[in-house]
Short mmCIF file of C-alpha atoms in Angstrom, two decimals:
data_model
loop_
_atom_site.label_atom_id
_atom_site.label_comp_id
_atom_site.label_asym_id
_atom_site.label_seq_id
_atom_site.Cartn_x
_atom_site.Cartn_y
_atom_site.Cartn_z
CA MET A 1 -31.65 -15.58 233.44
CA LYS A 2 -30.76 -18.24 230.91
CA THR A 3 -27.60 -20.27 231.36
CA ARG A 4 -24.13 -19.78 229.92
CA ARG A 5 -24.53 -23.18 228.24
CA GLN A 6 -27.52 -21.79 226.35
CA LEU A 7 -25.44 -18.79 225.31
CA GLN A 8 -22.74 -21.13 224.04
CA ASP A 9 -25.39 -23.05 222.08
CA VAL A 10 -26.49 -19.79 220.45
CA ILE A 11 -22.89 -18.90 219.57
CA GLU A 12 -22.26 -22.33 218.08
CA SER A 13 -25.43 -22.05 215.99
CA MET A 14 -24.35 -18.76 214.39
CA PRO A 15 -22.88 -19.45 210.94
CA PRO A 16 -19.42 -17.98 210.33
CA LEU A 17 -18.91 -14.92 208.18
CA PRO A 18 -19.18 -16.11 204.55
CA GLU A 19 -15.89 -16.94 202.88
CA VAL A 20 -16.35 -14.31 200.19
CA ALA A 21 -16.38 -11.57 202.85
CA VAL A 22 -13.35 -13.04 204.61
CA GLN A 23 -11.42 -13.16 201.33
CA VAL A 24 -12.37 -9.61 200.33
CA LEU A 25 -11.40 -8.34 203.78
CA ALA A 26 -8.01 -10.07 203.54
CA LEU A 27 -7.50 -8.73 200.03
CA VAL A 28 -8.09 -5.06 200.77
CA GLN A 29 -5.44 -5.16 203.49
CA ASP A 30 -2.89 -5.65 200.70
CA PRO A 31 -2.04 -2.21 199.27
CA ASP A 32 -1.03 -3.80 195.95
CA PHE A 33 -4.25 -5.69 195.20
CA ALA A 34 -5.81 -5.30 191.74
CA ILE A 35 -9.43 -5.11 190.60
CA GLU A 36 -9.03 -8.52 188.98
CA ASP A 37 -8.33 -9.97 192.43
CA ILE A 38 -11.60 -8.72 193.89
CA VAL A 39 -13.51 -9.72 190.74
CA SER A 40 -12.22 -13.29 191.00
CA ILE A 41 -13.49 -13.50 194.59
CA VAL A 42 -16.90 -11.96 193.92
CA ARG A 43 -17.47 -14.26 190.93
CA THR A 44 -17.49 -17.26 193.27
CA ASP A 45 -20.77 -16.02 194.78
CA PRO A 46 -23.56 -15.86 192.15
CA THR A 47 -25.99 -14.08 194.48
CA LEU A 48 -23.49 -11.37 195.33
CA THR A 49 -22.49 -11.03 191.68
CA ALA A 50 -26.13 -10.53 190.72
CA ARG A 51 -26.60 -7.97 193.49
CA LEU A 52 -23.61 -5.90 192.39
CA LEU A 53 -24.74 -5.97 188.76
CA LYS A 54 -28.26 -4.98 189.78
CA LEU A 55 -26.92 -2.11 191.87
CA CYS A 56 -24.67 -0.89 189.07
CA ASN A 57 -27.58 -0.93 186.63
CA SER A 58 -29.99 0.79 189.02
CA SER A 59 -31.23 4.36 188.89
CA ILE A 60 -28.53 5.29 191.42
CA TYR A 61 -25.95 5.20 188.64
CA SER A 62 -28.17 5.91 185.59
CA LEU A 63 -25.83 4.28 183.08
CA ALA A 64 -26.46 4.76 179.38
CA SER A 65 -26.21 1.02 178.74
CA THR A 66 -26.69 -2.10 180.84
CA LEU A 67 -23.57 -3.69 182.31
CA THR A 68 -23.46 -7.49 182.26
CA ASP A 69 -19.82 -8.15 183.19
CA ILE A 70 -18.96 -8.17 186.89
CA ARG A 71 -15.52 -6.71 186.17
CA ASP A 72 -17.12 -3.66 184.57
CA ALA A 73 -19.51 -3.41 187.52
CA VAL A 74 -16.70 -3.56 190.09
CA GLY A 75 -14.78 -0.92 188.15
CA ARG A 76 -17.85 1.32 188.01
CA LEU A 77 -18.81 0.91 191.67
CA GLY A 78 -15.27 1.31 192.99
CA THR A 79 -13.48 -0.72 195.64
CA ARG A 80 -15.04 1.14 198.58
CA ASN A 81 -18.61 0.47 197.53
CA VAL A 82 -17.86 -3.14 196.59
CA VAL A 83 -16.37 -3.79 200.04
CA ARG A 84 -19.34 -2.06 201.67
CA VAL A 85 -21.90 -4.14 199.77
CA VAL A 86 -20.01 -7.42 200.23
CA VAL A 87 -19.53 -7.00 203.98
CA ALA A 88 -23.02 -5.62 204.61
CA SER A 89 -24.71 -8.27 202.45
CA CYS A 90 -22.79 -11.04 204.20
CA SER A 91 -23.60 -9.65 207.66
CA THR A 92 -27.23 -8.58 207.50
CA HIS A 93 -28.68 -12.08 208.06
CA TYR A 94 -27.28 -12.12 211.60
CA PHE A 95 -29.64 -9.25 212.42
CA ALA A 96 -32.79 -10.73 210.84
CA ASP A 97 -35.02 -11.74 213.74
CA SER A 98 -38.72 -10.99 214.08
CA ALA A 99 -39.06 -11.88 217.77
CA SER A 100 -40.12 -9.17 220.21
CA ARG A 101 -37.18 -7.48 221.95
CA PRO A 102 -36.46 -4.41 224.07
CA ARG A 103 -35.43 -1.73 221.58
CA ALA A 104 -31.77 -1.82 222.68
CA LEU A 105 -31.64 -5.50 221.66
CA ASP A 106 -33.96 -5.33 218.67
CA PRO A 107 -32.01 -6.85 215.75
CA HIS A 108 -33.14 -4.17 213.28
CA THR A 109 -32.08 -1.41 215.67
CA ILE A 110 -28.74 -3.13 216.24
CA TRP A 111 -28.27 -3.55 212.48
CA ARG A 112 -28.78 0.11 211.60
CA HIS A 113 -26.45 1.14 214.41
CA ALA A 114 -23.89 -1.45 213.28
CA LEU A 115 -24.04 -0.23 209.69
CA ALA A 116 -23.69 3.36 210.85
CA CYS A 117 -20.72 2.41 213.04
CA GLY A 118 -19.12 0.74 210.03
CA VAL A 119 -19.49 3.90 207.98
CA ALA A 120 -18.29 6.12 210.84
CA SER A 121 -15.25 3.87 211.39
CA GLU A 122 -14.47 4.09 207.68
CA VAL A 123 -14.79 7.89 207.70
CA LEU A 124 -12.51 8.22 210.74
CA SER A 125 -9.90 5.86 209.31
CA GLU A 126 -9.77 7.88 206.10
CA ARG A 127 -9.68 11.28 207.77
CA LEU A 128 -7.05 10.25 210.31
CA ASP A 129 -5.15 7.88 207.99
CA VAL A 130 -4.53 5.33 210.73
CA SER A 131 -6.23 2.17 209.45
CA ASP A 132 -7.43 0.50 206.27
CA PRO A 133 -10.95 1.85 205.54
CA GLY A 134 -12.33 -1.54 204.49
CA THR A 135 -11.05 -3.17 207.66
CA ALA A 136 -12.45 -0.30 209.71
CA PHE A 137 -15.85 -0.63 208.01
CA THR A 138 -15.96 -4.37 208.70
CA SER A 139 -14.94 -3.91 212.34
CA GLY A 140 -17.63 -1.29 212.82
CA VAL A 141 -20.34 -3.41 211.20
CA LEU A 142 -19.48 -6.40 213.39
CA HIS A 143 -18.70 -4.51 216.61
CA ASP A 144 -22.04 -5.42 218.21
CA ILE A 145 -22.22 -9.03 217.02
CA GLY A 146 -22.15 -10.00 220.70
CA LYS A 147 -25.46 -8.17 221.19
CA VAL A 148 -26.98 -10.39 218.51
CA ALA A 149 -25.95 -13.48 220.45
CA LEU A 150 -27.29 -12.01 223.71
CA SER A 151 -30.55 -11.08 221.98
CA GLN A 152 -31.02 -14.61 220.65
CA GLN A 153 -30.16 -16.15 224.02
CA LEU A 154 -32.50 -13.95 226.03
CA GLY A 155 -35.43 -14.10 223.64
CA GLU A 156 -38.38 -12.32 225.21
CA ASP A 157 -37.28 -13.03 228.79
CA LEU A 158 -35.49 -9.76 229.38
CA VAL A 159 -37.19 -7.08 231.45
CA PRO A 160 -35.47 -3.78 230.57
CA THR A 161 -33.79 -1.96 233.44
CA SER A 162 -31.95 1.33 233.68
CA PRO A 163 -28.26 1.69 234.53
CA LEU A 164 -27.32 2.50 238.10
CA PRO A 165 -25.89 5.99 238.74
CA GLY A 166 -22.41 6.18 237.25
CA GLU A 167 -22.64 2.66 235.83
CA GLY A 168 -20.78 2.13 232.56
CA LEU A 169 -21.99 0.02 229.65
CA VAL A 170 -19.83 -3.02 230.38
CA ALA A 171 -20.82 -3.13 234.06
CA TYR A 172 -24.47 -2.57 233.16
CA GLU A 173 -24.52 -5.46 230.68
CA ARG A 174 -22.74 -7.81 233.06
CA ARG A 175 -25.29 -7.00 235.77
CA VAL A 176 -28.35 -7.31 233.53
CA PHE A 177 -27.31 -10.01 231.06
CA GLY A 178 -24.64 -11.90 232.97
CA ALA A 179 -22.09 -11.03 230.28
CA ASP A 180 -21.07 -7.99 228.27
CA HIS A 181 -21.52 -7.89 224.50
CA ALA A 182 -17.83 -7.37 223.74
CA SER A 183 -16.69 -10.50 225.57
CA VAL A 184 -19.53 -12.45 223.94
CA ALA A 185 -18.37 -11.12 220.58
CA GLY A 186 -14.96 -12.59 221.34
CA LEU A 187 -16.54 -16.02 221.76
CA VAL A 188 -18.32 -15.61 218.43
CA LEU A 189 -15.23 -14.39 216.59
CA ASP A 190 -13.09 -17.21 217.99
CA ARG A 191 -15.06 -19.41 215.60
CA TRP A 192 -14.67 -17.10 212.60
CA PRO A 193 -11.59 -16.59 210.39
CA VAL A 194 -11.38 -12.82 210.89
CA PRO A 195 -8.07 -10.91 211.14
CA ALA A 196 -6.67 -10.59 214.66
CA GLU A 197 -6.80 -6.78 214.40
CA VAL A 198 -10.54 -6.91 213.72
CA ARG A 199 -11.16 -9.27 216.65
CA ARG A 200 -9.17 -7.08 219.04
CA ALA A 201 -10.98 -3.94 217.92
CA ILE A 202 -14.38 -5.54 218.53
CA VAL A 203 -13.54 -7.20 221.85
CA ASP A 204 -11.58 -4.28 223.33
CA HIS A 205 -13.46 -1.23 222.08
CA HIS A 206 -14.98 -0.46 225.51
CA GLU A 207 -11.84 -1.24 227.53
CA ALA A 208 -9.83 1.90 228.34
CA HIS A 209 -6.84 -0.02 229.69
CA LYS A 210 -6.46 -1.97 226.43
CA LEU A 211 -6.81 0.89 223.95
CA LEU A 212 -3.23 2.11 224.23
CA ALA A 213 -1.81 -1.39 223.71
CA ASP A 214 -4.03 -2.17 220.71
CA PRO A 215 -3.69 -0.95 217.11
CA PRO A 216 -5.49 2.39 216.43
CA LEU A 217 -8.42 0.46 214.93
CA THR A 218 -9.71 -0.31 218.43
CA ALA A 219 -9.89 3.39 219.30
CA ILE A 220 -11.53 4.12 215.95
CA VAL A 221 -14.31 1.60 216.59
CA HIS A 222 -14.87 2.96 220.11
CA VAL A 223 -15.08 6.56 218.92
CA ALA A 224 -17.28 5.63 215.95
CA ASP A 225 -19.65 3.67 218.20
CA LEU A 226 -20.13 6.60 220.57
CA MET A 227 -20.27 9.17 217.77
CA VAL A 228 -23.09 7.23 216.12
CA LEU A 229 -25.03 6.90 219.38
CA ARG A 230 -24.55 10.60 220.15
CA ALA A 231 -25.95 11.35 216.69
CA GLY A 232 -29.09 9.39 217.56
CA VAL A 233 -28.47 6.18 215.58
CA GLY A 234 -29.02 3.29 217.97
CA ALA A 235 -30.81 2.67 221.24
CA PRO A 236 -28.61 2.77 224.34
CA ALA A 237 -30.24 1.98 227.66
CA ASP A 238 -31.98 4.99 229.17
CA GLY A 239 -29.62 6.89 231.44
CA LEU A 240 -26.42 5.39 230.02
CA GLU A 241 -23.70 8.01 229.66
CA LEU A 242 -22.43 8.47 226.11
CA GLU A 243 -18.96 9.82 226.82
CA TYR A 244 -15.90 9.09 224.72
CA LEU A 245 -13.07 7.39 226.56
CA PRO A 246 -10.34 10.05 226.96
CA GLU A 247 -7.72 7.43 226.09
CA ALA A 248 -9.34 6.85 222.69
CA LEU A 249 -9.58 10.55 221.85
CA ARG A 250 -6.01 11.15 222.95
CA LEU A 251 -4.69 8.24 220.89
CA LEU A 252 -6.39 9.58 217.75
CA GLY A 253 -5.55 13.23 218.42
CA LEU A 254 -9.21 14.21 218.74
CA ASP A 255 -11.49 15.98 221.18
CA ALA A 256 -15.22 15.47 221.66
CA ALA A 257 -16.26 18.56 219.69
CA ARG A 258 -14.13 17.71 216.67
CA THR A 259 -15.29 14.10 216.76
CA ASP A 260 -18.97 15.05 216.85
CA GLY A 261 -18.21 17.30 213.88
CA PHE A 262 -17.70 14.20 211.73
CA ALA A 263 -21.39 13.28 212.16
CA PRO A 264 -22.75 15.04 209.04
CA ARG A 265 -20.23 13.19 206.86
CA PHE A 266 -21.00 9.74 208.22
CA LEU A 267 -24.76 10.38 208.09
CA THR A 268 -24.43 11.29 204.40
CA GLU A 269 -22.42 8.14 203.71
CA LEU A 270 -24.88 6.05 205.74
CA ALA A 271 -27.75 7.29 203.58
CA LYS A 272 -25.79 6.30 200.47
CA ILE A 273 -25.12 2.75 201.57
CA GLU A 274 -28.69 2.27 202.82
CA GLU A 275 -29.86 3.32 199.37
CA MET A 276 -27.47 0.85 197.75
CA LEU A 277 -28.55 -2.02 200.00
CA ALA A 278 -32.22 -1.29 199.28
CA VAL A 279 -31.77 -1.97 195.54
#
């Protein structure tokens, strides 16, 4: 097993979330923000501006004339899709790694699960009206950033192993990796200027005893994570139980059957954003 110092080196080598994403995330938490505010932020990033214009002028939208002004593009795409593209575009490079990995730590597998969790968190926050959808999306996308650090630290050294009977995810990761991905995520996020609510949701989303003390966003990310895995998006270790924490369901006023019923909606939205990001 590689050392904790090596893990710290990996964490310190990970670039922080780009400023444009941090600013957009802070902006959408203000209920009174205007389109001009988001346009002024996006304009500071030429690559992102070009991507949004390209998306708006793609066959997805089939506009009669080509848009060349980013304000028009933001207005056409809508705030939700702009936040999705900004956060996803600014996050995807963390998951770009061609090295061989067990599937559960394969960066591409982690990325699709992370994107799906972002969409599922957004869907839940809207349906339950308990958190800002953009903040929920961001928290979901970044909820497994600790797995990225573990993947980079372990390289090809890891020999996959199955959970012990009755062993939960956190205990399994601590036994196999020497640390769990949520606590590692906390070390990563300590270096990033993300809102405290987002950090808590990511670090605490597997901790039953912390859910009731945290904002509802933590429970949303937990439920979204499990809902996505139960729908087959992601690669949990063989034999790992995929059961919602009762505390999370109770806090959100849900049960397992109703929660799983959200799956068709998030899968539809996931397909939409994957199409947008492929442009």
